[in-house]
Amino acid sequence: MTLLAESLLPLPLLRRGKVREVYEVDTRHLLLVASDRVSAFDVVLREPIPHKGAVLTQISAFWFERLSNVFPSHFITADVAQIVDRVPSLRAHVGQMAGRVMLVRRTEPVLFECVVRGYLTGSAWAEYKKSGTLAGEALQSGLRESDRLDPPVFSPATKADTGHDENVTFDRVAAGLGPTLAGRVRDASFALYQAGRDHAATRGIIIADTKFEFGTDLDGTVRLIDEVLTPDSSRFWPADRYQPGRAQPSFDKQPLRDYLSEFRGDGRWNGEAPPPSLPPEVVEATSLRYLEAYRRLTGRELGAAS
Ligand SMILES: Nc1ncnc2c1ncn2[C@@H]1O[C@H](COP(=O)(O)OP(=O)(O)OP(=O)(O)O)[C@@H](O)[C@H]1O
Ligand SMILES: [Mg+2]
């Protein structure tokens, strides 16, 4: 296994996100690389988390395959040998690619994040507490923090390049995309979330909410893009600890959050970069959580190579 804070591949780098790098393969294809970086409270930590990049990529690959009957996606392959066959210039770099790369169809991304919420938490709980609404629409009264929402709620946000995404109403999305495309991505989001939530529930994981992205490929087909139903794009909660009326522990990031909260609580960290450095036991505990999320969701062990 190669621990990787940052990939460096011989392709044009289009974007370096908090966690992933996006490379251009050609006009129709991109290579997504999940590093082992981890973020908490919106800050990227200095220490990479062993296996995290591979877990993220393999969880996405699992869902893209499993959900292909629900909606078309950008997924082509996450198999390094196949990718190297198609992009021979990568052959000398397989060490940093193992398990963490995905070849995808390039699209023109839809400029809204399609968030679906199945439980009332985070910014949705904050909005509900303040005004009794979610995504600008009235919601039944008397709900508690972390209560399950049936049916789930579509709660889109703008895709901000910098800073925080802004929650918007469905009408804003319809005005931006036209009612047909807006309706399609909303309906696809519901169907994908429902299928994901149902599967995860049988494996002891609550997917409380998630963010989908969509894009239109060169042939005009609308596809699910980016990562899907991963711990980085969703809130994963351990089902056996679920207790409405309070915030829930995170399946993957709780050791990290607990550690950082202590620093914030006693004034040793102001919540902004640079974050405190992580001791090895916190790195290890976080790594084990990611591996466990992969094992539970997929029923498989992560390949030895990653
Ligand atoms: N098939 C695709 N076609 C075009 N763009 C894509 C495709 N798949 C993913 N993307 C884009 O790649 C980018 C991934 O970078 P992003 O900044 O989200 O990385 P990240 O590591 O997830 O960071 P962050 O935590 O800040 O979201 C996103 O802007 C996403 O829209
Ligand atoms: Mg992202």
Tab-separated table of C-alpha atoms in Angstrom, residues 68-300:
chain	number	residue	atom	x	y	z
A	68	SER	CA	-26.513	1.359	-12.958
A	69	ASN	CA	-30.094	0.156	-13.405
A	70	VAL	CA	-31.382	3.227	-11.541
A	71	PHE	CA	-29.595	5.947	-13.546
A	72	PRO	CA	-26.709	6.115	-16.069
A	73	SER	CA	-23.368	7.200	-14.602
A	74	HIS	CA	-19.962	8.399	-15.750
A	75	PHE	CA	-18.245	5.248	-14.462
A	76	ILE	CA	-16.053	3.318	-16.893
A	77	THR	CA	-13.590	1.412	-14.725
A	78	ALA	CA	-11.607	1.521	-11.496
A	79	ASP	CA	-9.352	-1.330	-12.615
A	80	VAL	CA	-5.777	-0.033	-12.783
A	81	ALA	CA	-4.688	-2.592	-15.393
A	82	GLN	CA	-7.527	-1.541	-17.700
A	83	ILE	CA	-6.803	2.123	-17.135
A	84	VAL	CA	-3.106	1.679	-17.930
A	85	ASP	CA	-4.023	-0.204	-21.100
A	86	ARG	CA	-6.039	2.783	-22.224
A	87	VAL	CA	-3.603	5.421	-20.973
A	88	PRO	CA	-0.108	3.916	-21.371
A	89	SER	CA	1.685	7.018	-20.063
A	90	LEU	CA	0.428	6.025	-16.596
A	91	ARG	CA	2.270	2.698	-16.568
A	92	ALA	CA	5.232	4.006	-14.580
A	93	HIS	CA	2.884	5.384	-11.899
A	94	VAL	CA	0.788	2.392	-10.885
A	95	GLY	CA	2.285	2.552	-7.383
A	96	GLN	CA	0.415	5.726	-6.531
A	97	MET	CA	-2.730	4.630	-8.388
A	98	ALA	CA	-3.514	1.283	-6.782
A	99	GLY	CA	-7.191	1.132	-5.855
A	100	ARG	CA	-7.730	4.866	-5.842
A	101	VAL	CA	-8.252	5.848	-9.492
A	102	MET	CA	-11.355	5.852	-11.634
A	103	LEU	CA	-11.677	6.451	-15.369
A	104	VAL	CA	-14.904	8.295	-16.136
A	105	ARG	CA	-16.811	9.916	-18.965
A	106	ARG	CA	-16.264	13.611	-19.023
A	107	THR	CA	-19.365	15.784	-18.716
A	108	GLU	CA	-20.489	19.341	-18.396
A	109	PRO	CA	-21.483	19.348	-14.720
A	110	VAL	CA	-24.940	20.526	-13.672
A	111	LEU	CA	-24.360	23.597	-11.545
A	112	PHE	CA	-26.316	22.421	-8.520
A	113	GLU	CA	-25.515	19.845	-5.885
A	114	CYS	CA	-28.401	17.446	-5.504
A	115	VAL	CA	-28.671	16.815	-1.796
A	116	VAL	CA	-31.167	14.296	-0.457
A	117	ARG	CA	-31.889	14.209	3.245
A	118	GLY	CA	-33.368	11.158	4.910
A	119	TYR	CA	-32.699	12.365	8.451
A	120	LEU	CA	-32.910	15.818	9.977
A	121	THR	CA	-29.379	16.936	10.803
A	122	GLY	CA	-26.669	19.466	10.039
A	123	SER	CA	-27.724	22.625	8.203
A	124	ALA	CA	-31.212	21.132	7.646
A	125	TRP	CA	-31.748	20.785	11.394
A	126	ALA	CA	-30.494	24.357	11.829
A	127	GLU	CA	-32.963	25.653	9.214
A	128	TYR	CA	-35.850	23.633	10.667
A	129	LYS	CA	-35.167	24.800	14.208
A	130	LYS	CA	-35.092	28.406	13.063
A	131	SER	CA	-38.021	28.522	10.633
A	132	GLY	CA	-39.781	25.134	10.557
A	133	THR	CA	-38.776	24.660	6.924
A	134	LEU	CA	-36.371	22.497	4.931
A	135	ALA	CA	-35.046	23.760	1.589
A	136	GLY	CA	-37.543	26.587	1.977
A	137	GLU	CA	-40.586	24.297	2.201
A	138	ALA	CA	-42.659	23.800	5.320
A	139	LEU	CA	-42.020	20.543	7.163
A	140	GLN	CA	-44.274	18.900	9.778
A	141	SER	CA	-43.825	20.340	13.260
A	142	GLY	CA	-42.456	18.571	16.321
A	143	LEU	CA	-39.502	16.831	14.690
A	144	ARG	CA	-36.376	16.204	16.768
A	145	GLU	CA	-32.750	16.438	15.744
A	146	SER	CA	-31.745	13.359	13.701
A	147	ASP	CA	-35.354	12.203	13.207
A	148	ARG	CA	-35.940	10.126	10.091
A	149	LEU	CA	-37.675	11.939	7.225
A	150	ASP	CA	-40.241	9.888	5.344
A	151	PRO	CA	-40.312	10.578	2.486
A	152	PRO	CA	-36.771	11.998	2.145
A	153	VAL	CA	-36.420	15.640	1.157
A	154	PHE	CA	-34.620	17.076	-1.878
A	155	SER	CA	-32.542	19.970	-0.644
A	156	PRO	CA	-30.319	21.311	-3.439
A	157	ALA	CA	-27.396	23.686	-3.092
A	158	THR	CA	-25.397	25.839	-5.456
A	159	LYS	CA	-21.993	24.472	-6.422
A	160	ALA	CA	-19.680	27.166	-5.090
A	161	ASP	CA	-16.080	27.046	-6.307
A	162	THR	CA	-14.834	28.613	-3.132
A	163	GLY	CA	-16.450	29.055	0.226
A	164	HIS	CA	-19.651	27.391	1.278
A	165	ASP	CA	-22.429	26.039	-0.876
A	166	GLU	CA	-25.698	27.882	-0.510
A	167	ASN	CA	-28.908	25.931	0.071
A	168	VAL	CA	-31.557	26.847	-2.503
A	169	THR	CA	-35.166	25.912	-3.236
A	170	PHE	CA	-36.216	23.533	-6.002
A	171	ASP	CA	-37.693	26.548	-7.825
A	172	ARG	CA	-34.225	28.087	-8.006
A	173	VAL	CA	-32.923	24.861	-9.566
A	174	ALA	CA	-35.807	24.800	-12.053
A	175	ALA	CA	-35.115	28.419	-12.977
A	176	GLY	CA	-31.429	27.610	-13.531
A	177	LEU	CA	-31.731	24.282	-15.371
A	178	GLY	CA	-35.193	24.445	-16.848
A	179	PRO	CA	-38.031	22.423	-15.289
A	180	THR	CA	-37.359	19.246	-17.289
A	181	LEU	CA	-33.718	18.751	-16.333
A	182	ALA	CA	-34.414	19.948	-12.787
A	183	GLY	CA	-37.164	17.379	-12.427
A	184	ARG	CA	-34.991	14.628	-13.842
A	185	VAL	CA	-32.081	15.179	-11.488
A	186	ARG	CA	-34.440	15.492	-8.526
A	187	ASP	CA	-36.234	12.254	-9.367
A	188	ALA	CA	-32.940	10.479	-10.042
A	189	SER	CA	-31.600	11.726	-6.700
A	190	PHE	CA	-34.600	10.312	-4.843
A	191	ALA	CA	-34.357	6.958	-6.586
A	192	LEU	CA	-30.596	6.670	-6.048
A	193	TYR	CA	-30.815	7.675	-2.395
A	194	GLN	CA	-33.680	5.303	-1.714
A	195	ALA	CA	-31.798	2.369	-3.234
A	196	GLY	CA	-28.621	3.322	-1.356
A	197	ARG	CA	-30.329	3.872	1.972
A	198	ASP	CA	-32.187	0.571	1.741
A	199	HIS	CA	-29.035	-1.394	0.993
A	200	ALA	CA	-26.960	0.340	3.677
A	201	ALA	CA	-29.698	-0.243	6.259
A	202	THR	CA	-29.338	-3.999	5.799
A	203	ARG	CA	-25.625	-3.600	6.610
A	204	GLY	CA	-25.917	-1.589	9.807
A	205	ILE	CA	-25.198	1.805	8.267
A	206	ILE	CA	-27.614	4.708	8.147
A	207	ILE	CA	-26.981	7.018	5.210
A	208	ALA	CA	-28.485	10.102	6.800
A	209	ASP	CA	-28.070	12.348	3.799
A	210	THR	CA	-26.000	12.580	0.669
A	211	LYS	CA	-25.000	14.779	-2.213
A	212	PHE	CA	-25.230	13.686	-5.836
A	213	GLU	CA	-23.809	15.478	-8.850
A	214	PHE	CA	-24.949	15.132	-12.421
A	215	GLY	CA	-23.499	16.169	-15.751
A	216	THR	CA	-24.318	16.052	-19.453
A	217	ASP	CA	-21.877	14.161	-21.688
A	218	LEU	CA	-20.891	15.127	-25.236
A	219	ASP	CA	-23.745	13.053	-26.637
A	220	GLY	CA	-26.297	14.851	-24.473
A	221	THR	CA	-26.857	12.013	-22.004
A	222	VAL	CA	-27.404	13.122	-18.408
A	223	ARG	CA	-25.244	11.053	-16.058
A	224	LEU	CA	-24.549	10.649	-12.368
A	225	ILE	CA	-20.960	11.912	-11.879
A	226	ASP	CA	-18.363	12.554	-9.179
A	227	GLU	CA	-18.346	10.188	-6.186
A	228	VAL	CA	-21.476	8.464	-4.984
A	229	LEU	CA	-22.775	7.505	-1.538
A	230	THR	CA	-19.325	7.622	0.032
A	231	PRO	CA	-18.572	8.753	3.581
A	232	ASP	CA	-17.136	11.977	2.077
A	233	SER	CA	-20.298	12.871	0.145
A	234	SER	CA	-22.738	11.566	2.756
A	235	ARG	CA	-23.286	11.262	6.463
A	236	PHE	CA	-22.823	7.649	7.539
A	237	TRP	CA	-24.113	6.789	11.010
A	238	PRO	CA	-23.703	3.471	12.846
A	239	ALA	CA	-27.267	2.110	13.042
A	240	ASP	CA	-26.702	0.474	16.426
A	241	ARG	CA	-25.923	3.845	18.017
A	242	TYR	CA	-28.854	5.715	16.465
A	243	GLN	CA	-30.838	7.763	18.952
A	244	PRO	CA	-32.954	10.698	17.749
A	245	GLY	CA	-33.046	13.862	19.834
A	246	ARG	CA	-29.310	14.459	19.629
A	247	ALA	CA	-26.456	14.656	17.137
A	248	GLN	CA	-25.266	11.211	15.974
A	249	PRO	CA	-21.720	9.884	15.971
A	250	SER	CA	-20.142	9.675	12.524
A	251	PHE	CA	-19.339	6.168	11.313
A	252	ASP	CA	-16.036	7.237	9.778
A	253	LYS	CA	-14.848	10.529	11.242
A	254	GLN	CA	-15.811	10.304	14.901
A	255	PRO	CA	-12.319	9.571	16.282
A	256	LEU	CA	-11.047	12.554	14.290
A	257	ARG	CA	-13.846	14.840	15.384
A	258	ASP	CA	-13.507	13.878	19.040
A	259	TYR	CA	-9.810	14.592	18.943
A	260	LEU	CA	-10.206	17.970	17.214
A	261	SER	CA	-13.158	18.978	19.397
A	262	GLU	CA	-10.994	18.588	22.466
A	263	PHE	CA	-8.457	21.006	20.973
A	264	ARG	CA	-11.178	23.488	20.097
A	265	GLY	CA	-12.896	23.117	23.427
A	266	ASP	CA	-9.881	24.114	25.447
A	267	GLY	CA	-8.804	26.882	23.069
A	268	ARG	CA	-5.781	25.163	21.526
A	269	TRP	CA	-7.284	25.393	18.006
A	270	ASN	CA	-9.461	28.112	16.441
A	271	GLY	CA	-11.092	25.779	13.916
A	272	GLU	CA	-9.170	27.101	10.929
A	273	ALA	CA	-6.112	25.933	9.008
A	274	PRO	CA	-3.551	24.966	10.081
A	275	PRO	CA	-5.166	22.200	12.131
A	276	PRO	CA	-3.400	20.404	14.983
A	277	SER	CA	-1.415	17.353	13.908
A	278	LEU	CA	-2.939	13.958	14.554
A	279	PRO	CA	-1.336	11.329	16.779
A	280	PRO	CA	-0.796	7.899	15.191
A	281	GLU	CA	-3.602	6.281	17.188
A	282	VAL	CA	-6.179	8.738	15.790
A	283	VAL	CA	-4.887	8.149	12.243
A	284	GLU	CA	-5.098	4.390	12.825
A	285	ALA	CA	-8.583	4.518	14.356
A	286	THR	CA	-9.843	6.613	11.430
A	287	SER	CA	-8.297	4.270	8.888
A	288	LEU	CA	-9.999	1.302	10.559
A	289	ARG	CA	-13.356	3.083	10.390
A	290	TYR	CA	-13.047	3.648	6.648
A	291	LEU	CA	-12.064	0.036	6.080
A	292	GLU	CA	-15.015	-1.068	8.193
A	293	ALA	CA	-17.397	1.131	6.176
A	294	TYR	CA	-16.148	-0.536	2.997
A	295	ARG	CA	-16.414	-4.039	4.464
A	296	ARG	CA	-19.902	-3.482	5.810
A	297	LEU	CA	-21.352	-1.864	2.724
A	298	THR	CA	-19.880	-4.172	0.144
A	299	GLY	CA	-19.410	-7.378	2.123
A	300	ARG	CA	-15.865	-7.552	0.719
